[in-house]
PDB file of C-alpha atoms in Angstrom:
ATOM      1  CA  GLN V 291       1.546 -10.581  -5.743  1.00  0.00           C
ATOM      2  CA  VAL V 292       3.429  -8.061  -7.854  1.00  0.00           C
ATOM      3  CA  GLN V 293       7.187  -8.121  -7.502  1.00  0.00           C
ATOM      4  CA  LEU V 294       9.886  -5.925  -9.026  1.00  0.00           C
ATOM      5  CA  GLN V 295      13.465  -6.845  -9.866  1.00  0.00           C
ATOM      6  CA  GLU V 296      16.194  -4.492 -11.053  1.00  0.00           C
ATOM      7  CA  SER V 297      18.970  -5.657 -13.340  1.00  0.00           C
ATOM      8  CA  GLY V 298      21.930  -4.106 -15.097  1.00  0.00           C
ATOM      9  CA  PRO V 299      25.656  -3.454 -14.840  1.00  0.00           C
ATOM     10  CA  GLY V 300      27.038  -2.721 -11.405  1.00  0.00           C
ATOM     11  CA  LEU V 301      29.937  -0.690 -12.778  1.00  0.00           C
ATOM     12  CA  VAL V 302      29.749   2.136 -15.299  1.00  0.00           C
ATOM     13  CA  LYS V 303      32.581   4.324 -16.554  1.00  0.00           C
ATOM     14  CA  PRO V 304      32.416   8.101 -16.205  1.00  0.00           C
ATOM     15  CA  SER V 305      30.757   9.904 -19.135  1.00  0.00           C
ATOM     16  CA  GLN V 306      29.005   6.689 -20.227  1.00  0.00           C
ATOM     17  CA  THR V 307      25.303   5.828 -19.992  1.00  0.00           C
ATOM     18  CA  LEU V 308      23.877   3.914 -17.045  1.00  0.00           C
ATOM     19  CA  SER V 309      21.212   1.447 -18.165  1.00  0.00           C
ATOM     20  CA  LEU V 310      18.943  -0.474 -15.809  1.00  0.00           C
ATOM     21  CA  THR V 311      15.858  -2.606 -16.314  1.00  0.00           C
ATOM     22  CA  CYS V 312      13.036  -3.373 -13.915  1.00  0.00           C
ATOM     23  CA  THR V 313      11.126  -6.601 -14.522  1.00  0.00           C
ATOM     24  CA  VAL V 314       7.594  -6.748 -13.183  1.00  0.00           C
ATOM     25  CA  SER V 315       6.240 -10.162 -12.195  1.00  0.00           C
ATOM     26  CA  GLY V 316       2.900 -11.242 -10.780  1.00  0.00           C
ATOM     27  CA  GLY V 317       0.934  -8.675 -12.751  1.00  0.00           C
ATOM     28  CA  SER V 318       0.846  -6.762 -16.002  1.00  0.00           C
ATOM     29  CA  ILE V 319       2.725  -3.489 -16.221  1.00  0.00           C
ATOM     30  CA  SER V 320       0.012  -2.098 -18.477  1.00  0.00           C
ATOM     31  CA  SER V 321      -2.998  -2.902 -16.318  1.00  0.00           C
ATOM     32  CA  GLY V 322      -4.311  -1.170 -13.258  1.00  0.00           C
ATOM     33  CA  GLY V 323      -3.275   2.296 -14.316  1.00  0.00           C
ATOM     34  CA  TYR V 324      -0.190   2.334 -12.110  1.00  0.00           C
ATOM     35  CA  TYR V 325       2.753   4.671 -12.362  1.00  0.00           C
ATOM     36  CA  TRP V 326       6.198   3.064 -12.366  1.00  0.00           C
ATOM     37  CA  SER V 327       9.211   4.881 -11.002  1.00  0.00           C
ATOM     38  CA  TRP V 328      12.954   4.928 -10.500  1.00  0.00           C
ATOM     39  CA  ILE V 329      14.381   6.165  -7.214  1.00  0.00           C
ATOM     40  CA  ARG V 330      17.992   6.224  -6.086  1.00  0.00           C
ATOM     41  CA  GLN V 331      19.853   6.393  -2.811  1.00  0.00           C
ATOM     42  CA  HIS V 332      23.417   7.655  -2.601  1.00  0.00           C
ATOM     43  CA  PRO V 333      25.602   5.679  -0.158  1.00  0.00           C
ATOM     44  CA  GLY V 334      24.597   6.555   3.376  1.00  0.00           C
ATOM     45  CA  LYS V 335      22.194   9.222   2.157  1.00  0.00           C
ATOM     46  CA  GLY V 336      18.504   9.796   1.579  1.00  0.00           C
ATOM     47  CA  LEU V 337      16.191   8.942  -1.285  1.00  0.00           C
ATOM     48  CA  GLU V 338      15.981  10.839  -4.563  1.00  0.00           C
ATOM     49  CA  TRP V 339      13.098  10.453  -7.015  1.00  0.00           C
ATOM     50  CA  ILE V 340      14.343  10.116 -10.607  1.00  0.00           C
ATOM     51  CA  GLY V 341      11.199   9.797 -12.672  1.00  0.00           C
ATOM     52  CA  TYR V 342       7.908   8.103 -13.514  1.00  0.00           C
ATOM     53  CA  ILE V 343       6.448   6.315 -16.496  1.00  0.00           C
ATOM     54  CA  TYR V 344       2.767   5.567 -16.944  1.00  0.00           C
ATOM     55  CA  TYR V 345       1.526   2.478 -18.781  1.00  0.00           C
ATOM     56  CA  SER V 346       0.555   4.798 -21.657  1.00  0.00           C
ATOM     57  CA  GLY V 347       4.196   5.816 -22.018  1.00  0.00           C
ATOM     58  CA  ASN V 348       3.876   9.290 -20.512  1.00  0.00           C
ATOM     59  CA  THR V 349       6.954  10.228 -18.549  1.00  0.00           C
ATOM     60  CA  TYR V 350       7.763  12.651 -15.751  1.00  0.00           C
ATOM     61  CA  TYR V 351      11.295  13.464 -14.623  1.00  0.00           C
ATOM     62  CA  ASN V 352      13.065  15.114 -11.707  1.00  0.00           C
ATOM     63  CA  PRO V 353      14.025  18.557 -13.064  1.00  0.00           C
ATOM     64  CA  SER V 354      17.546  18.171 -11.715  1.00  0.00           C
ATOM     65  CA  LEU V 355      18.105  15.044 -13.815  1.00  0.00           C
ATOM     66  CA  LYS V 356      15.751  15.667 -16.716  1.00  0.00           C
ATOM     67  CA  SER V 357      18.437  16.518 -19.274  1.00  0.00           C
ATOM     68  CA  ARG V 358      20.144  13.151 -18.738  1.00  0.00           C
ATOM     69  CA  VAL V 359      17.275  10.737 -18.048  1.00  0.00           C
ATOM     70  CA  ILE V 360      15.114   8.570 -20.250  1.00  0.00           C
ATOM     71  CA  ILE V 361      12.585   6.108 -18.822  1.00  0.00           C
ATOM     72  CA  SER V 362      10.924   3.731 -21.241  1.00  0.00           C
ATOM     73  CA  LEU V 363       8.465   0.848 -21.228  1.00  0.00           C
ATOM     74  CA  ASP V 364       8.472  -2.566 -22.896  1.00  0.00           C
ATOM     75  CA  THR V 365       5.024  -4.022 -22.316  1.00  0.00           C
ATOM     76  CA  SER V 366       5.839  -7.191 -24.266  1.00  0.00           C
ATOM     77  CA  LYS V 367       8.508  -8.042 -21.706  1.00  0.00           C
ATOM     78  CA  ASN V 368       6.651  -6.493 -18.750  1.00  0.00           C
ATOM     79  CA  GLN V 369       9.638  -4.259 -18.092  1.00  0.00           C
ATOM     80  CA  PHE V 370      10.522  -0.621 -17.766  1.00  0.00           C
ATOM     81  CA  SER V 371      13.989   0.838 -18.080  1.00  0.00           C
ATOM     82  CA  LEU V 372      16.185   3.702 -16.978  1.00  0.00           C
ATOM     83  CA  LYS V 373      18.920   5.358 -18.999  1.00  0.00           C
ATOM     84  CA  LEU V 374      21.059   8.016 -17.352  1.00  0.00           C
ATOM     85  CA  SER V 375      23.643   9.589 -19.632  1.00  0.00           C
ATOM     86  CA  SER V 376      26.948  11.343 -18.983  1.00  0.00           C
ATOM     87  CA  VAL V 377      27.349   9.774 -15.563  1.00  0.00           C
ATOM     88  CA  THR V 378      29.855  10.939 -12.971  1.00  0.00           C
ATOM     89  CA  ALA V 379      30.870   9.651  -9.563  1.00  0.00           C
ATOM     90  CA  ALA V 380      27.925  11.596  -8.169  1.00  0.00           C
ATOM     91  CA  ASP V 381      25.610   9.086  -9.835  1.00  0.00           C
ATOM     92  CA  THR V 382      26.992   6.232  -7.730  1.00  0.00           C
ATOM     93  CA  ALA V 383      23.997   4.980  -5.788  1.00  0.00           C
ATOM     94  CA  VAL V 384      21.591   2.150  -5.123  1.00  0.00           C
ATOM     95  CA  TYR V 385      18.895   2.357  -7.770  1.00  0.00           C
ATOM     96  CA  TYR V 386      15.388   1.149  -6.950  1.00  0.00           C
ATOM     97  CA  CYS V 387      12.390   0.623  -9.172  1.00  0.00           C
ATOM     98  CA  ALA V 388       9.031   1.063  -7.521  1.00  0.00           C
ATOM     99  CA  ARG V 389       5.292   1.198  -8.140  1.00  0.00           C
ATOM    100  CA  ASP V 390       3.143   4.137  -7.070  1.00  0.00           C
ATOM    101  CA  ARG V 391      -0.154   2.857  -5.641  1.00  0.00           C
ATOM    102  CA  VAL V 392      -2.060   5.981  -6.678  1.00  0.00           C
ATOM    103  CA  GLY V 393       0.465   8.052  -8.549  1.00  0.00           C
ATOM    104  CA  PRO V 394       2.198  10.069  -9.586  1.00  0.00           C
ATOM    105  CA  VAL V 395       2.104  11.425  -6.067  1.00  0.00           C
ATOM    106  CA  GLY V 396       4.704   9.465  -4.162  1.00  0.00           C
ATOM    107  CA  GLY V 397       2.966   6.538  -2.531  1.00  0.00           C
ATOM    108  CA  PHE V 398       5.405   3.813  -3.534  1.00  0.00           C
ATOM    109  CA  ASP V 399       3.910   0.576  -2.252  1.00  0.00           C
ATOM    110  CA  ILE V 400       6.055  -1.985  -4.046  1.00  0.00           C
ATOM    111  CA  TRP V 401       9.833  -1.751  -4.400  1.00  0.00           C
ATOM    112  CA  GLY V 402      12.522  -3.821  -6.004  1.00  0.00           C
ATOM    113  CA  GLN V 403      15.425  -4.951  -3.842  1.00  0.00           C
ATOM    114  CA  GLY V 404      17.677  -2.287  -5.342  1.00  0.00           C
ATOM    115  CA  THR V 405      20.858  -2.552  -7.369  1.00  0.00           C
ATOM    116  CA  MET V 406      24.121  -0.829  -6.561  1.00  0.00           C
ATOM    117  CA  VAL V 407      25.693   1.074  -9.438  1.00  0.00           C
ATOM    118  CA  THR V 408      29.214   2.417  -9.107  1.00  0.00           C
ATOM    119  CA  VAL V 409      30.586   4.998 -11.525  1.00  0.00           C
ATOM    120  CA  SER V 410      34.322   4.554 -11.780  1.00  0.00           C
ATOM    121  CA  SER V 411      37.014   4.161 -14.398  1.00  0.00           C
TER     122      SER V 411
ATOM    123  CA  GLN P  97      20.235  19.054   0.672  1.00  0.00           C
ATOM    124  CA  SER P  98      16.811  17.416   0.786  1.00  0.00           C
ATOM    125  CA  ALA P  99      13.653  19.292  -0.081  1.00  0.00           C
ATOM    126  CA  LEU P 100      11.884  18.194   3.112  1.00  0.00           C
ATOM    127  CA  THR P 101      13.493  18.624   6.529  1.00  0.00           C
ATOM    128  CA  GLN P 102      13.577  15.788   9.040  1.00  0.00           C
ATOM    129  CA  PRO P 103      15.538  15.526  12.281  1.00  0.00           C
ATOM    130  CA  PRO P 104      18.568  13.294  11.703  1.00  0.00           C
ATOM    131  CA  SER P 105      17.807  11.172  14.739  1.00  0.00           C
ATOM    132  CA  ALA P 106      15.105  10.244  17.199  1.00  0.00           C
ATOM    133  CA  SER P 107      15.001   7.765  20.034  1.00  0.00           C
ATOM    134  CA  GLY P 108      12.785   6.204  22.627  1.00  0.00           C
ATOM    135  CA  SER P 109      12.635   3.341  25.070  1.00  0.00           C
ATOM    136  CA  PRO P 110      10.634   0.179  24.444  1.00  0.00           C
ATOM    137  CA  GLY P 111       6.935   0.789  24.966  1.00  0.00           C
ATOM    138  CA  GLN P 112       7.231   4.542  24.581  1.00  0.00           C
ATOM    139  CA  SER P 113       5.992   6.664  21.698  1.00  0.00           C
ATOM    140  CA  VAL P 114       8.137   8.758  19.411  1.00  0.00           C
ATOM    141  CA  THR P 115       7.153  11.375  16.831  1.00  0.00           C
ATOM    142  CA  ILE P 116       9.199  12.283  13.771  1.00  0.00           C
ATOM    143  CA  SER P 117       8.571  15.546  11.959  1.00  0.00           C
ATOM    144  CA  CYS P 118       8.828  16.396   8.275  1.00  0.00           C
ATOM    145  CA  THR P 119       8.809  20.062   7.350  1.00  0.00           C
ATOM    146  CA  GLY P 120       8.277  21.369   3.855  1.00  0.00           C
ATOM    147  CA  THR P 121       6.588  24.355   2.286  1.00  0.00           C
ATOM    148  CA  SER P 122       3.216  25.352   0.925  1.00  0.00           C
ATOM    149  CA  SER P 123       4.416  24.000  -2.444  1.00  0.00           C
ATOM    150  CA  ASP P 124       4.669  20.450  -1.191  1.00  0.00           C
ATOM    151  CA  VAL P 125       3.610  19.243   2.280  1.00  0.00           C
ATOM    152  CA  GLY P 126       1.326  22.183   2.951  1.00  0.00           C
ATOM    153  CA  GLY P 127      -0.222  22.242  -0.487  1.00  0.00           C
ATOM    154  CA  TYR P 128      -1.334  18.655  -0.969  1.00  0.00           C
ATOM    155  CA  ASN P 129      -2.574  15.690   1.041  1.00  0.00           C
ATOM    156  CA  PHE P 130      -0.021  13.373  -0.518  1.00  0.00           C
ATOM    157  CA  VAL P 131       2.514  12.833   2.239  1.00  0.00           C
ATOM    158  CA  SER P 132       3.949   9.345   2.595  1.00  0.00           C
ATOM    159  CA  TRP P 133       6.245   7.728   5.154  1.00  0.00           C
ATOM    160  CA  TYR P 134       8.701   4.887   4.572  1.00  0.00           C
ATOM    161  CA  GLN P 135      10.603   2.602   6.899  1.00  0.00           C
ATOM    162  CA  GLN P 136      14.001   1.319   5.792  1.00  0.00           C
ATOM    163  CA  HIS P 137      16.067  -1.269   7.600  1.00  0.00           C
ATOM    164  CA  PRO P 138      19.803  -1.493   6.779  1.00  0.00           C
ATOM    165  CA  GLY P 139      20.461  -3.032   3.398  1.00  0.00           C
ATOM    166  CA  LYS P 140      16.760  -3.295   2.602  1.00  0.00           C
ATOM    167  CA  ALA P 141      14.393  -1.454   0.304  1.00  0.00           C
ATOM    168  CA  PRO P 142      12.090   1.141   1.842  1.00  0.00           C
ATOM    169  CA  LYS P 143       8.645  -0.016   2.959  1.00  0.00           C
ATOM    170  CA  LEU P 144       5.549   2.152   2.648  1.00  0.00           C
ATOM    171  CA  MET P 145       4.076   2.760   6.113  1.00  0.00           C
ATOM    172  CA  ILE P 146       1.737   5.712   5.513  1.00  0.00           C
ATOM    173  CA  TYR P 147       0.267   7.285   2.383  1.00  0.00           C
ATOM    174  CA  GLU P 148      -2.007  10.264   1.758  1.00  0.00           C
ATOM    175  CA  VAL P 149      -0.990  11.822   5.091  1.00  0.00           C
ATOM    176  CA  ASN P 150      -2.557   9.289   7.464  1.00  0.00           C
ATOM    177  CA  LYS P 151      -3.619   6.106   5.648  1.00  0.00           C
ATOM    178  CA  ARG P 152      -1.997   2.775   6.399  1.00  0.00           C
ATOM    179  CA  PRO P 153      -1.469   0.118   3.727  1.00  0.00           C
ATOM    180  CA  SER P 154      -2.787  -3.304   4.500  1.00  0.00           C
ATOM    181  CA  GLY P 155      -0.518  -5.077   6.960  1.00  0.00           C
ATOM    182  CA  VAL P 156       0.933  -1.989   8.645  1.00  0.00           C
ATOM    183  CA  PRO P 157       0.005  -2.033  12.342  1.00  0.00           C
ATOM    184  CA  ASP P 158      -1.987   0.806  13.851  1.00  0.00           C
ATOM    185  CA  ARG P 159       0.897   1.643  16.168  1.00  0.00           C
ATOM    186  CA  PHE P 160       2.034   3.691  13.181  1.00  0.00           C
ATOM    187  CA  SER P 161       0.002   6.868  12.810  1.00  0.00           C
ATOM    188  CA  ALA P 162       0.554  10.160  11.044  1.00  0.00           C
ATOM    189  CA  SER P 163      -0.873  13.636  10.636  1.00  0.00           C
ATOM    190  CA  LYS P 164      -0.212  16.982   9.032  1.00  0.00           C
ATOM    191  CA  SER P 165      -0.516  20.562  10.185  1.00  0.00           C
ATOM    192  CA  GLY P 166       0.353  23.344   7.794  1.00  0.00           C
ATOM    193  CA  ASN P 167       3.704  22.655   6.211  1.00  0.00           C
ATOM    194  CA  THR P 168       4.731  19.966   8.715  1.00  0.00           C
ATOM    195  CA  ALA P 169       3.818  16.319   8.677  1.00  0.00           C
ATOM    196  CA  SER P 170       4.428  13.950  11.566  1.00  0.00           C
ATOM    197  CA  LEU P 171       4.788  10.209  12.031  1.00  0.00           C
ATOM    198  CA  THR P 172       4.182   8.684  15.447  1.00  0.00           C
ATOM    199  CA  VAL P 173       5.323   5.213  16.404  1.00  0.00           C
ATOM    200  CA  SER P 174       3.601   3.953  19.543  1.00  0.00           C
ATOM    201  CA  GLY P 175       4.655   1.065  21.729  1.00  0.00           C
ATOM    202  CA  LEU P 176       8.229   1.102  20.510  1.00  0.00           C
ATOM    203  CA  GLN P 177       9.808  -2.270  19.851  1.00  0.00           C
ATOM    204  CA  ALA P 178      13.329  -3.217  18.810  1.00  0.00           C
ATOM    205  CA  GLU P 179      12.093  -4.015  15.307  1.00  0.00           C
ATOM    206  CA  HIS P 180      11.058  -0.385  14.851  1.00  0.00           C
ATOM    207  CA  GLU P 181      14.689   0.684  14.866  1.00  0.00           C
ATOM    208  CA  ALA P 182      15.245   1.856  11.281  1.00  0.00           C
ATOM    209  CA  ASP P 183      15.514   4.896   9.059  1.00  0.00           C
ATOM    210  CA  TYR P 184      12.266   6.714   8.321  1.00  0.00           C
ATOM    211  CA  TYR P 185      11.725   8.912   5.292  1.00  0.00           C
ATOM    212  CA  CYS P 186       8.884  11.217   4.407  1.00  0.00           C
ATOM    213  CA  SER P 187       7.908  12.204   0.904  1.00  0.00           C
ATOM    214  CA  SER P 188       5.432  14.611  -0.595  1.00  0.00           C
ATOM    215  CA  TYR P 189       3.879  15.423  -3.918  1.00  0.00           C
ATOM    216  CA  ALA P 190       5.320  18.765  -5.001  1.00  0.00           C
ATOM    217  CA  GLY P 191       3.302  19.764  -8.012  1.00  0.00           C
ATOM    218  CA  SER P 192       3.490  19.137 -11.708  1.00  0.00           C
ATOM    219  CA  ASN P 193       7.077  20.347 -12.197  1.00  0.00           C
ATOM    220  CA  ASN P 194       8.804  18.269  -9.539  1.00  0.00           C
ATOM    221  CA  LEU P 195       6.426  15.520  -8.663  1.00  0.00           C
ATOM    222  CA  VAL P 196       7.988  13.889  -5.625  1.00  0.00           C
ATOM    223  CA  VAL P 197      10.369  15.190  -2.972  1.00  0.00           C
ATOM    224  CA  PHE P 198      11.831  13.272  -0.064  1.00  0.00           C
ATOM    225  CA  GLY P 199      13.074  14.171   3.363  1.00  0.00           C
ATOM    226  CA  GLY P 200      16.632  13.455   4.401  1.00  0.00           C
ATOM    227  CA  GLY P 201      15.592  10.657   6.717  1.00  0.00           C
ATOM    228  CA  THR P 202      15.471  10.117  10.479  1.00  0.00           C
ATOM    229  CA  LYS P 203      17.335   7.331  12.218  1.00  0.00           C
ATOM    230  CA  LEU P 204      15.092   5.944  14.949  1.00  0.00           C
ATOM    231  CA  THR P 205      16.925   4.252  17.800  1.00  0.00           C
ATOM    232  CA  VAL P 206      15.138   2.088  20.335  1.00  0.00           C
ATOM    233  CA  LEU P 207      17.126   2.494  23.540  1.00  0.00           C
TER     234      LEU P 207
END
């Protein structure tokens, strides 16, 4: 079965770029026509959708983050990545990668375990 | 402030049923049949419980049911058990400019 695993630094300095990677195992990221997404959860708070990438490379971003976000795909490594620039303490959160079963409409059926990222000097 | 409004808490005794609401607008919940519900236990990733308003993924028991009326979607958990105690989030497709919006979450307590 398909599994997702996030990886990346747990600590990022303010004004720097947060970079995370999601490795997909048990299936090809470029088959099945799935949409792949990043979602975050601030400590003790609700979920916030960050963006999608389709296997073709098309991307869709949350308007509130669009100016700072880039999501990319590396099909050779079966991975997709998140870059969030100019981070502040408000970007401290658990970051999840997820697959949308139909997409891009919000039915996230497979999630990674999440990775905590703290923005602090 | 979340785009979709959920009650912060809900509770029920074992064996009872509880319903959680999720209120949006005609631009999200009311405009599309793409409402999903997620269950999240502490320290765990969310789990998809309902998609496309009222469909259950394989493996989700039928004690979880959902519906939508106008701009409000609802999740009902029947036959409450201790394991159902968790946070529940709704989400909805919100159109081509802001694809997915979430609710603020509801903490379900089994008394």
